[in-house]
XYZ file of C-alpha atoms in Angstrom:
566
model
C -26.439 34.853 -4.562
C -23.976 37.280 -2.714
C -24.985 41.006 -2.462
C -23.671 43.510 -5.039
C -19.733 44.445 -4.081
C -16.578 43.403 -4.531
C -14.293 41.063 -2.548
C -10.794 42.097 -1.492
C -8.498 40.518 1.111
C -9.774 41.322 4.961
C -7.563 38.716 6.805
C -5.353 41.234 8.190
C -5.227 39.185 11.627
C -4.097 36.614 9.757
C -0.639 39.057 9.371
C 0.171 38.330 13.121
C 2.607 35.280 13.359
C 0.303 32.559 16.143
C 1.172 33.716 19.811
C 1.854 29.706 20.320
C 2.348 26.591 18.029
C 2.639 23.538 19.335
C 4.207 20.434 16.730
C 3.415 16.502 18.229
C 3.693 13.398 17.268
C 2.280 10.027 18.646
C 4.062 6.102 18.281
C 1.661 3.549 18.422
C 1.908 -0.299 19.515
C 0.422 -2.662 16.614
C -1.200 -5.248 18.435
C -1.879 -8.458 15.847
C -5.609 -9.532 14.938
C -6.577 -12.632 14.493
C -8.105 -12.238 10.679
C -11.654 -13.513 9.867
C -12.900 -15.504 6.953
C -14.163 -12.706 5.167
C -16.926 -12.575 1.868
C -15.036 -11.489 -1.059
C -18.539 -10.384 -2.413
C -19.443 -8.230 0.549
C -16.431 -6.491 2.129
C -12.824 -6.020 1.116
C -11.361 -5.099 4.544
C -9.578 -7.149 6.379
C -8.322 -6.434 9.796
C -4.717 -7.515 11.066
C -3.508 -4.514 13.306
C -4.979 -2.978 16.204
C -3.226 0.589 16.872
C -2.788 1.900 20.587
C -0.774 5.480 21.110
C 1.726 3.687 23.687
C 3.456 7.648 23.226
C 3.882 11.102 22.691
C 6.063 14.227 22.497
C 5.226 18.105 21.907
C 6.895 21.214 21.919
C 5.948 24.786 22.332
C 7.594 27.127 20.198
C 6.653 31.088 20.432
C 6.173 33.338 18.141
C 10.219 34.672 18.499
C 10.976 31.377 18.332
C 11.665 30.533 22.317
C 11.138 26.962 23.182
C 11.009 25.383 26.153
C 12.258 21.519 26.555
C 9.418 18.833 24.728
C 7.271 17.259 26.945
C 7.135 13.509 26.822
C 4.850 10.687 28.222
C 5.117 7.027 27.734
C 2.681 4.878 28.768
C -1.012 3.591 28.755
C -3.459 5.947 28.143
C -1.335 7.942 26.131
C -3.409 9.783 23.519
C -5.941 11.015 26.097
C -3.013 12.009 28.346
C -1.877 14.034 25.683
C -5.178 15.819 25.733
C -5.269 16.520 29.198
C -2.023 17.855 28.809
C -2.707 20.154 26.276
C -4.981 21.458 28.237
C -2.996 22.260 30.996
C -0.661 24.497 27.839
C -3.501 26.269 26.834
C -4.661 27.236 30.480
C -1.326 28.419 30.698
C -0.828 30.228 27.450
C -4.465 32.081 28.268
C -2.906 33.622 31.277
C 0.006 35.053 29.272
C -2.389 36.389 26.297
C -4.794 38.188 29.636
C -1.292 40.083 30.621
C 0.115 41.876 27.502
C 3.770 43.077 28.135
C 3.982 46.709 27.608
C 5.444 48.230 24.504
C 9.249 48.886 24.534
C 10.601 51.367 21.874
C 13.916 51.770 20.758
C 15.024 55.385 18.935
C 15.082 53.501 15.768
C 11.548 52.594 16.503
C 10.597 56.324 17.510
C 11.601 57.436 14.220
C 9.771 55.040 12.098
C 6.896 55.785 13.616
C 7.507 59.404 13.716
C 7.703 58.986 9.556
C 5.451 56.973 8.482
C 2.831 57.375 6.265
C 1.458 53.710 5.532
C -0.568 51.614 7.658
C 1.936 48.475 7.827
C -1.386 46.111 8.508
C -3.592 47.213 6.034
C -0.679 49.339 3.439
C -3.414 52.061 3.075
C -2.450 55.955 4.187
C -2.969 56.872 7.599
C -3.891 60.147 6.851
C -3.383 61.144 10.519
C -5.194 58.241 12.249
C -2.056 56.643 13.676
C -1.371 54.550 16.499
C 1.695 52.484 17.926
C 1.311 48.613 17.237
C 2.880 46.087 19.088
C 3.534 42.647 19.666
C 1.232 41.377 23.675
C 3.665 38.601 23.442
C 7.054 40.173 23.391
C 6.114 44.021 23.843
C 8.119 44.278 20.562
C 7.273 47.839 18.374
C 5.723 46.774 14.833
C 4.859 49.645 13.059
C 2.514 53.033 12.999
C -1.271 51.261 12.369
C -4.564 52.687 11.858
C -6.625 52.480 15.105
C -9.421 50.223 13.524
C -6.522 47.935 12.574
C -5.257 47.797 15.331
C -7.722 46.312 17.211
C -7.795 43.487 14.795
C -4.633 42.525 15.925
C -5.697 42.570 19.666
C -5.300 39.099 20.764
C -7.884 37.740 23.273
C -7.623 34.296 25.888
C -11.191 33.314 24.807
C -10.501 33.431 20.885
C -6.812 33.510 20.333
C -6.629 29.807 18.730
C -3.317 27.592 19.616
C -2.619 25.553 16.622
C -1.112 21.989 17.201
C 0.473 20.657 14.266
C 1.190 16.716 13.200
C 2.177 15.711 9.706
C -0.365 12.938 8.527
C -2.766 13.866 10.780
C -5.863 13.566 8.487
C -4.619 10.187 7.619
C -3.159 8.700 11.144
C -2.765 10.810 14.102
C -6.515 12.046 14.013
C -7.828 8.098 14.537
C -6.099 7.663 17.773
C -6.931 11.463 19.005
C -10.723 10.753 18.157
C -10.724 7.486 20.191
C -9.821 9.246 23.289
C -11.395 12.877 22.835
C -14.525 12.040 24.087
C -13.443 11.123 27.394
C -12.099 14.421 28.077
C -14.196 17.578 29.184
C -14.178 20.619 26.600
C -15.857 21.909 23.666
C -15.253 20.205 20.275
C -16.420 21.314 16.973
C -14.532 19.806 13.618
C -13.950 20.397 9.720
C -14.925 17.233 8.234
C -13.571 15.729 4.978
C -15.391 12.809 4.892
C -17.341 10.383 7.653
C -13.443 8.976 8.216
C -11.076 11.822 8.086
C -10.666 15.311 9.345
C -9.093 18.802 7.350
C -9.285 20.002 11.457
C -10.454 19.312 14.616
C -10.428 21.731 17.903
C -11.250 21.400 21.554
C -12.024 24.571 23.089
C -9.317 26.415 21.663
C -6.172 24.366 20.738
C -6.818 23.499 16.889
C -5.477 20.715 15.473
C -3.946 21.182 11.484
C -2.080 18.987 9.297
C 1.062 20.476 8.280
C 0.787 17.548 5.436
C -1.888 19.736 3.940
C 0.245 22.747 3.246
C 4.351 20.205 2.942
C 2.735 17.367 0.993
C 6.001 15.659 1.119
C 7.138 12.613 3.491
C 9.138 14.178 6.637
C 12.323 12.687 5.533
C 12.062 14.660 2.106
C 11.469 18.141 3.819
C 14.214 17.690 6.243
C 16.175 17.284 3.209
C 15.477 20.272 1.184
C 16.900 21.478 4.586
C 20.116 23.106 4.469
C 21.559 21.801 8.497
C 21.696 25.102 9.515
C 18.255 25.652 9.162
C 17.624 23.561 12.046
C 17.581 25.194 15.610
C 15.467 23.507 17.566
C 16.656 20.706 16.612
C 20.177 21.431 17.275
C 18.974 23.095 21.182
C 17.526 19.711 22.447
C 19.795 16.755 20.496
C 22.988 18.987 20.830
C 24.803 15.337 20.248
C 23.891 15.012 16.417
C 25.911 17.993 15.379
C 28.992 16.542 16.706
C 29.415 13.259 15.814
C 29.432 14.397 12.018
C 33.031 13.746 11.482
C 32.465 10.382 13.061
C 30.028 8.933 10.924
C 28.073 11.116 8.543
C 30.418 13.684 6.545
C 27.955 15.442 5.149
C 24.490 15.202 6.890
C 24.206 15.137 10.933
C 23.343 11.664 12.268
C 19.887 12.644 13.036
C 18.907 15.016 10.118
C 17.069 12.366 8.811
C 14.188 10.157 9.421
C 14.624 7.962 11.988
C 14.121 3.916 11.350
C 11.662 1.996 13.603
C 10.539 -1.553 13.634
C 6.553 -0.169 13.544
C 5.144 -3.673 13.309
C 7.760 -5.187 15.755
C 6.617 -3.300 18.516
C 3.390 -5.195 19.285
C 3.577 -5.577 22.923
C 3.973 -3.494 26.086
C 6.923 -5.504 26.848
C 8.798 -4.501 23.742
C 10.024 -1.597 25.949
C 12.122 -3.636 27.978
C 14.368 -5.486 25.620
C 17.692 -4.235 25.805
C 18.800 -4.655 21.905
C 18.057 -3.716 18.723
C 15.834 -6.126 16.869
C 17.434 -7.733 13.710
C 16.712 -6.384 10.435
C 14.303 -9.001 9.497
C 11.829 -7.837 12.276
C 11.716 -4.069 10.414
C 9.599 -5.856 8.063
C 6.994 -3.988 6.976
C 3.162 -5.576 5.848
C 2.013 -1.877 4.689
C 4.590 -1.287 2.105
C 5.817 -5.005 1.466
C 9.481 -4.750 2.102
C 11.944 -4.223 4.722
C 14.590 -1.332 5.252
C 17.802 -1.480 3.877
C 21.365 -2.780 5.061
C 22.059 1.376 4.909
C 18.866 2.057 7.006
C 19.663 -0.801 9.396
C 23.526 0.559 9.994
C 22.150 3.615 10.820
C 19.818 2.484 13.580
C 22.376 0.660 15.154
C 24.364 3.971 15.324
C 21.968 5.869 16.223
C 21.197 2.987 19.309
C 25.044 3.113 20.558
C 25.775 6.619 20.018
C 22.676 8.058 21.826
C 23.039 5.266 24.742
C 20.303 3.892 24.092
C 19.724 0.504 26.862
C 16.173 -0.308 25.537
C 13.755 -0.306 23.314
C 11.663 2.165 24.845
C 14.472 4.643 24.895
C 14.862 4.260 21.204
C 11.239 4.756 21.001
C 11.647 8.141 22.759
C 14.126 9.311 21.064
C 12.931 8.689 17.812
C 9.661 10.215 18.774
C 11.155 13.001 20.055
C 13.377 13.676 16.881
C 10.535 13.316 14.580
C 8.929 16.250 16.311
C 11.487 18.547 16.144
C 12.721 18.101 12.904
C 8.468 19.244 12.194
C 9.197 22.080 14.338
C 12.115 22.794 12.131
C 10.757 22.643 9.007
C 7.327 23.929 9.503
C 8.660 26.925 11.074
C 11.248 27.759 8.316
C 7.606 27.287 5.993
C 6.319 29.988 8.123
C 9.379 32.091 8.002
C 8.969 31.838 3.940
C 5.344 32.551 3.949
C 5.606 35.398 6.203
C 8.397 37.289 4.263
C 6.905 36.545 0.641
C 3.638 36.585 1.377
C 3.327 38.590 5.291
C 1.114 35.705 6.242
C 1.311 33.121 8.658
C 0.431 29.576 7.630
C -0.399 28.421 11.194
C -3.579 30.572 11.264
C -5.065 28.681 8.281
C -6.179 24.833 8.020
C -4.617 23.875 3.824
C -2.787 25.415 1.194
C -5.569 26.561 -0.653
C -6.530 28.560 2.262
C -3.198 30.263 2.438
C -2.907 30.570 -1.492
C -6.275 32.179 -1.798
C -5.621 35.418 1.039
C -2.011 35.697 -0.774
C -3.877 35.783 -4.333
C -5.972 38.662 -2.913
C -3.325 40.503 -0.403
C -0.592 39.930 -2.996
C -2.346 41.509 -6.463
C -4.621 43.978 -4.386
C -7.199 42.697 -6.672
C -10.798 43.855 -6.306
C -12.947 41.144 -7.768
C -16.844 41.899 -8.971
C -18.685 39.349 -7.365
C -21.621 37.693 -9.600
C -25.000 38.827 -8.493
C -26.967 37.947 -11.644
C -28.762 34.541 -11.233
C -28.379 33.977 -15.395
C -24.619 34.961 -15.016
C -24.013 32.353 -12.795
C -24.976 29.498 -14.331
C -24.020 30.591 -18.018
C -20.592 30.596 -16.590
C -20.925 27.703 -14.334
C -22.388 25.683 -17.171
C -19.320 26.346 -19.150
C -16.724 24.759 -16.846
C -14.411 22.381 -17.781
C -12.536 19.426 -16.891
C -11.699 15.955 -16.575
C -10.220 15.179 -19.999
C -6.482 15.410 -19.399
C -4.811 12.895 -21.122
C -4.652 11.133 -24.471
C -2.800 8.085 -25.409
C -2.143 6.322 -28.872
C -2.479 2.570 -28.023
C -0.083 1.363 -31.065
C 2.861 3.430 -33.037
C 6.083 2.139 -34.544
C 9.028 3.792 -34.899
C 11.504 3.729 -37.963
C 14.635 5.583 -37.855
C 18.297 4.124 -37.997
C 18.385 3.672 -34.394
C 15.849 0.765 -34.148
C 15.526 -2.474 -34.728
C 13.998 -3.319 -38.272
C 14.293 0.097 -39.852
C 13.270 0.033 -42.925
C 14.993 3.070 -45.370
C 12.205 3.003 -47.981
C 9.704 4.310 -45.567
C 9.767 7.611 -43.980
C 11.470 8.116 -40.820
C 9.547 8.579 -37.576
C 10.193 8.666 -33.835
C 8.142 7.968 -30.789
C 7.811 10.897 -28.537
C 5.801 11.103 -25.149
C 4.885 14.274 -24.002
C 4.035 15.250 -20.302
C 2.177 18.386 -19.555
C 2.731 19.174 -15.700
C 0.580 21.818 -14.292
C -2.208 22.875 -16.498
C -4.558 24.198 -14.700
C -1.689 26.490 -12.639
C -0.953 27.714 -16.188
C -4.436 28.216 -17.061
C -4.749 30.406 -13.741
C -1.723 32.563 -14.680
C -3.000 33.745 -17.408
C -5.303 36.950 -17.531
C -8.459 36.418 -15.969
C -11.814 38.323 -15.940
C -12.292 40.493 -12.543
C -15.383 42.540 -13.051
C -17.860 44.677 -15.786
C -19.855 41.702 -16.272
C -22.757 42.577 -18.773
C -24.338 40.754 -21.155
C -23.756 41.476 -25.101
C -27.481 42.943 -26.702
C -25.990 42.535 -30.475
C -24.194 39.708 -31.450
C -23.708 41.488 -35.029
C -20.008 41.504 -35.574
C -19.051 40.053 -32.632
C -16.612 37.562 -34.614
C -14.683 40.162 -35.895
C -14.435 42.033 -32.433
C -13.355 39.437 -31.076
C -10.313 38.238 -33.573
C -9.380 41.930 -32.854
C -8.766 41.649 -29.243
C -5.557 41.513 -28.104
C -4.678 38.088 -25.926
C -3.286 40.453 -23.019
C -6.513 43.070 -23.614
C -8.560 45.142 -21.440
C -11.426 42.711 -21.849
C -12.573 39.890 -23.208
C -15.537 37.531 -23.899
C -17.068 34.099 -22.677
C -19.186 32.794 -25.029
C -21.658 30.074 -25.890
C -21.333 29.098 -29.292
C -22.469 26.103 -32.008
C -19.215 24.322 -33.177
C -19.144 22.695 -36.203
C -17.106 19.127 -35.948
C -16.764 17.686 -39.519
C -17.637 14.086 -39.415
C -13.580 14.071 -41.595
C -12.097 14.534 -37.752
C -14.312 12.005 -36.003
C -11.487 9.217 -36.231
C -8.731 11.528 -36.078
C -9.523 13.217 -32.575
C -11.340 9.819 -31.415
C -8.624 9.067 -28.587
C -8.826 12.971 -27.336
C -11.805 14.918 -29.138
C -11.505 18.586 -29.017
C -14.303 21.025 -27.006
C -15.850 18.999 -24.112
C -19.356 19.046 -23.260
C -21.134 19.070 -20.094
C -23.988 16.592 -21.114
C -25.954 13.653 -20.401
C -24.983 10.705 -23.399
C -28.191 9.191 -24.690
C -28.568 6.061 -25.712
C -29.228 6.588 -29.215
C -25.916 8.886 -29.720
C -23.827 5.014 -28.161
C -22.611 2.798 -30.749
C -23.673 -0.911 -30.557
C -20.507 -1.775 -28.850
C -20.862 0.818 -26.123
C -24.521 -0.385 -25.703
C -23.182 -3.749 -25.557
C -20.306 -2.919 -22.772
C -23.502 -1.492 -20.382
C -25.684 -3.992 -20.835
C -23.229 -6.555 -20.393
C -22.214 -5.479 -16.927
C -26.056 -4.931 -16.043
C -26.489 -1.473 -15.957
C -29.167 1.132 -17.273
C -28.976 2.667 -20.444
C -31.525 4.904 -19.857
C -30.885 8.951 -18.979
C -27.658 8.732 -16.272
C -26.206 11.514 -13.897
C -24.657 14.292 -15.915
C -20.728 14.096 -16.376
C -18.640 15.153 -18.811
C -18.580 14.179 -21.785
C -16.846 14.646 -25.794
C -19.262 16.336 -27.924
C -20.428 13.895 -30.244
C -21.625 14.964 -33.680
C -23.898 14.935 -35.074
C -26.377 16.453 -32.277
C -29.667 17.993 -31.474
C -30.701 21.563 -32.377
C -27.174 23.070 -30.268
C -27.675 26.428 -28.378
C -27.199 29.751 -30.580
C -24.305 31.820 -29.669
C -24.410 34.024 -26.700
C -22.066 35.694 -25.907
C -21.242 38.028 -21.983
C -18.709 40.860 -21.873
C -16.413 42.011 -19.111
C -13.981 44.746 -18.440
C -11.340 45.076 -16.623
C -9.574 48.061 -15.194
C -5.824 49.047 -15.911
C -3.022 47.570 -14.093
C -5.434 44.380 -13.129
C -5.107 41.181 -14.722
C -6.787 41.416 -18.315
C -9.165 38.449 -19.136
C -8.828 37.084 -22.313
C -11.142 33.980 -23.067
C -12.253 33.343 -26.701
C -13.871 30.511 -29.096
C -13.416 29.363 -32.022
C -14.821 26.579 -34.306
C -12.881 23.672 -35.939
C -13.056 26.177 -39.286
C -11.700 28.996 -37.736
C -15.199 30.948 -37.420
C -18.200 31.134 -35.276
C -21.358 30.024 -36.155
C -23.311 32.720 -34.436
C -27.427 33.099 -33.889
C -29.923 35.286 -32.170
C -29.991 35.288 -28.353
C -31.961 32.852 -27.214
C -35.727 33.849 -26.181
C -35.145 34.082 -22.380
C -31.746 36.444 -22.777
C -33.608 38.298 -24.899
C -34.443 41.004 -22.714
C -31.029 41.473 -20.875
């Protein structure tokens, strides 16, 4: 269990926009494989492509958004040339963080400082501990900072990290990186997600993140939600797409888009010499079982002649090369978002989550009570939630004049299906407990306090209560039955038919891992009511949790023995 306190947001270096990102991206020959007669009983895997990174392209964008021109390789060897290539960027970025540009100051600057009264990393008074903060990369004034904060935003060669972004690379990008890390020199340590894929991976300090995990949206989708203008980078290195709008594309530049390549065509080193675009028929894909479109097609044919393309391997560069900075594009106007709603940077953190949970805290200035009581913890952990989320009726017809066979003697009905998006974001705007846990020593009465709380009150209850569930409802609420237990189902509690469906397919009836399951009636001797109570201070989020029973009442009992002398 943690030690008594509270937890508030710390990650006030994650404020500071990264020094350096780099965005990449990697094409990949896919060399056929003869298939093997595989056992249908023993594996379902069957091999048919062998992936080799044949190339790659990167930029470096700083944190005022300079760039210099993306670095390209084609060629054998590829992913652990990237490697050794990153390398040679961080080496290079270390010596800029090691010599920090002085501070520069304009009068505007001087009199912000001279009047302010906030800390702008932390938003607490200063209180006459001020000191000038400013950007090592730049020399750019930021704003009057407490000394101790300062220094938290002192950026260091040996722990400054360099995040190098790919979208997919938990699900692609990451295989052909792994197969060549180990042949290069450097320290690696990783974030698994399972034995297959990686959340992150770093190698001494350039840290590879999936900007997948915070866009989860193909590439061609976020450079759509894209107003044109947005892109810069883009625009600085394929000047050419911006003016042959007129030409071709009205409305979109020629490539603000995803690019189309024939993935599976390009299955030999000597693809990269053919001096024409394959036909549409070889854009076939075997992943997604269908081939691009006569649209899709007409555009790769103008993006060949307009971009003078005279092979196939300068298509494949250029369509590299545009995939990675449209990413820069869009991940850094995600940045720019974060950073003005939130004033964090979503290049120092590996997922969404991550990002969400340091806005939660930073945003609300919430100071939550964290559980220290061994008893606490699992009375609350016990009552947690989850997994029912749907309920369909297998058979209903309609009758109403607008379909077929309506009969007027019978009432009219219609068929509605309803769709529920988001319910656990819902559940988590509502008010929530944040500290005062204690546990309730008289139970007397405790219905009636808690019908008089307020939904939006200053505190609430969680409870452990004895429903009633009529055996009248047991059909009703069969498809979706109401207050979920955590449980293990017994045998005794299956009907013959569900007894008959596990023994059928061979498996133990006997006691089985716990899962969730409905509560089935009627049960054992349930658990008497107990009940916890929390408080929560004014102007924080108010928790209001409450039970009730199918009747509209609690069925309430003495403690149990062991809570009996909280």
């Amino acid at each position: 269990m943690p030690q008594e306190g509270k937890l508030t947001f710390q990650n006030h270096h994650k404020q500071l926009p990264a020094p350096y990102v780099i965005y990449a991206d990697f094409e990949a020959l896919t060399t056929k494989v003869e298939g093997l007669e595989l056992d249908p009983t023993k594996s379902n895997t069957q091999r048919t492509q062998h992936h080799e990174a044949c190339s790659y392209c990167y930029v470096v964008v700083r944190c005022d958004g300079k760039t210099e021109a993306p670095a390209e390789y084609r060629g054998r060897g590829a992913a652990e040339h990237f490697l050794r290539a990153l390398q040679v960027e961080e080496r290079g970025i270390q010596k800029v963080l090691a010599k920090p540009q002085a501070m520069r100051m304009t009068r505007a600057d001087w009199e912000s400082h001279r009047t302010a009264s906030r800390c702008h990393v932390c938003d607490k008074p200063l209180e006459g501990d001020s000191v000038k903060d400013h950007c090592h990369i730049t020399g750019k004034y930021r704003g009057a900072a407490h000394s101790a904060c300062n220094l938290k935003l002192r950026l260091s060669p040996k722990t400054t990290t360099i995040p190098v972004v790919f979208h997919n690379l938990r699900g692609y990008d990451s295989h052909l990186l792994m197969q060549a890390i180990s042949k290069v020199e450097g320290r690696m340590s990783c974030i698994p997600n399972n034995t297959e894929k990686y959340i992150s991976f770093s190698l001494g300090q350039v840290r590879f993140i999936d900007s997948a995990q915070f866009l989860q949206a193909s590439l061609d989708k976020l450079v759509s939600a894209n107003k044109p203008e947005a892109f810069h980078i883009t625009a600085r290195y394929e000047p050419e797409a911006f003016h042959i709008t007129a030409r071709y594309e009205p409305d979109r530049a020629l490539l603000m888009r995803k690019g189309v390549y024939p993935y599976e065509y390009m299955d030999s080193w000597e693809r990269f010499e053919e001096t024409q675009l394959p036909p549409k028929e070889d854009f076939y894909s075997k992943l997604t079982g269908a081939n691009i479109s006569d649209s899709d097609y007409t555009h790769a044919q103008r993006v060949w002649e307009t971009f003078g393309c005279q092979t196939l391997g300068n298509c494949t560069d250029l369509y590299c090369r545009t995939d990675v900075l449209l990413l820069a594009d869009v991940f850094e106007n995600f940045r720019k978002t974060s950073q003005k709603q939130y004033g964090l940077d979503p290049a120092n953190y590996y997922t969404s989550p991550g990002l969400s949970w340091d806005a939660l805290l930073k945003k609300t200035r919430v100071e939550l009570e964290l559980l220290t009581d061994y008893d606490q913890h699992l009375f609350i952990e016990k009552g947690m939630r989850g997994g029912i989320s749907m309920v369909s009726k297998r058979h209903a017809r309609a009758n109403n004049p607008a379909v077929e066979g309506y009969d007027p003697e019978k009432p009219n009905n219609h068929i509605l299906y309803l769709d529920a998006n988001n319910l656990y974001g819902w559940a988590m705007s509502q008010p929530l407990p944040t500290g005062g846990f204690r546990w309730v020593e008289d139970c007397d009465g405790l219905v009636g306090t808690i019908k008089d709380q307020p939904a939006d009150g200053p505190e609430g209850f969680i409870l452990e209560v004895d429903l009633e569930y009529p055996q009248k409802l047991h059909d009703e609420h069969n498809a979706y039955p109401l207050a979920p237990e955590r449980m293990v189902v017994q045998k005794k509690w299956m009907s013959e038919y569900q007894q008959g469906l596990l023994g059928c397919r061979g498996r133990k009836t006997g006691p089985q891992p716990p899962r969730q399951e409905p509560l089935r009636a009627p049960l054992p001797q349930p658990p008497a009511l107990l009940g916890t109570r929390y408080e929560a201070e004014k102007d924080t989020p108010r928790p209001a949790l409450r039970a009730e029973s199918l009747d509209g009442a609690l069925h309430s009992d003495e403690h149990r023995a062991e809570k009996a002398g909280h």
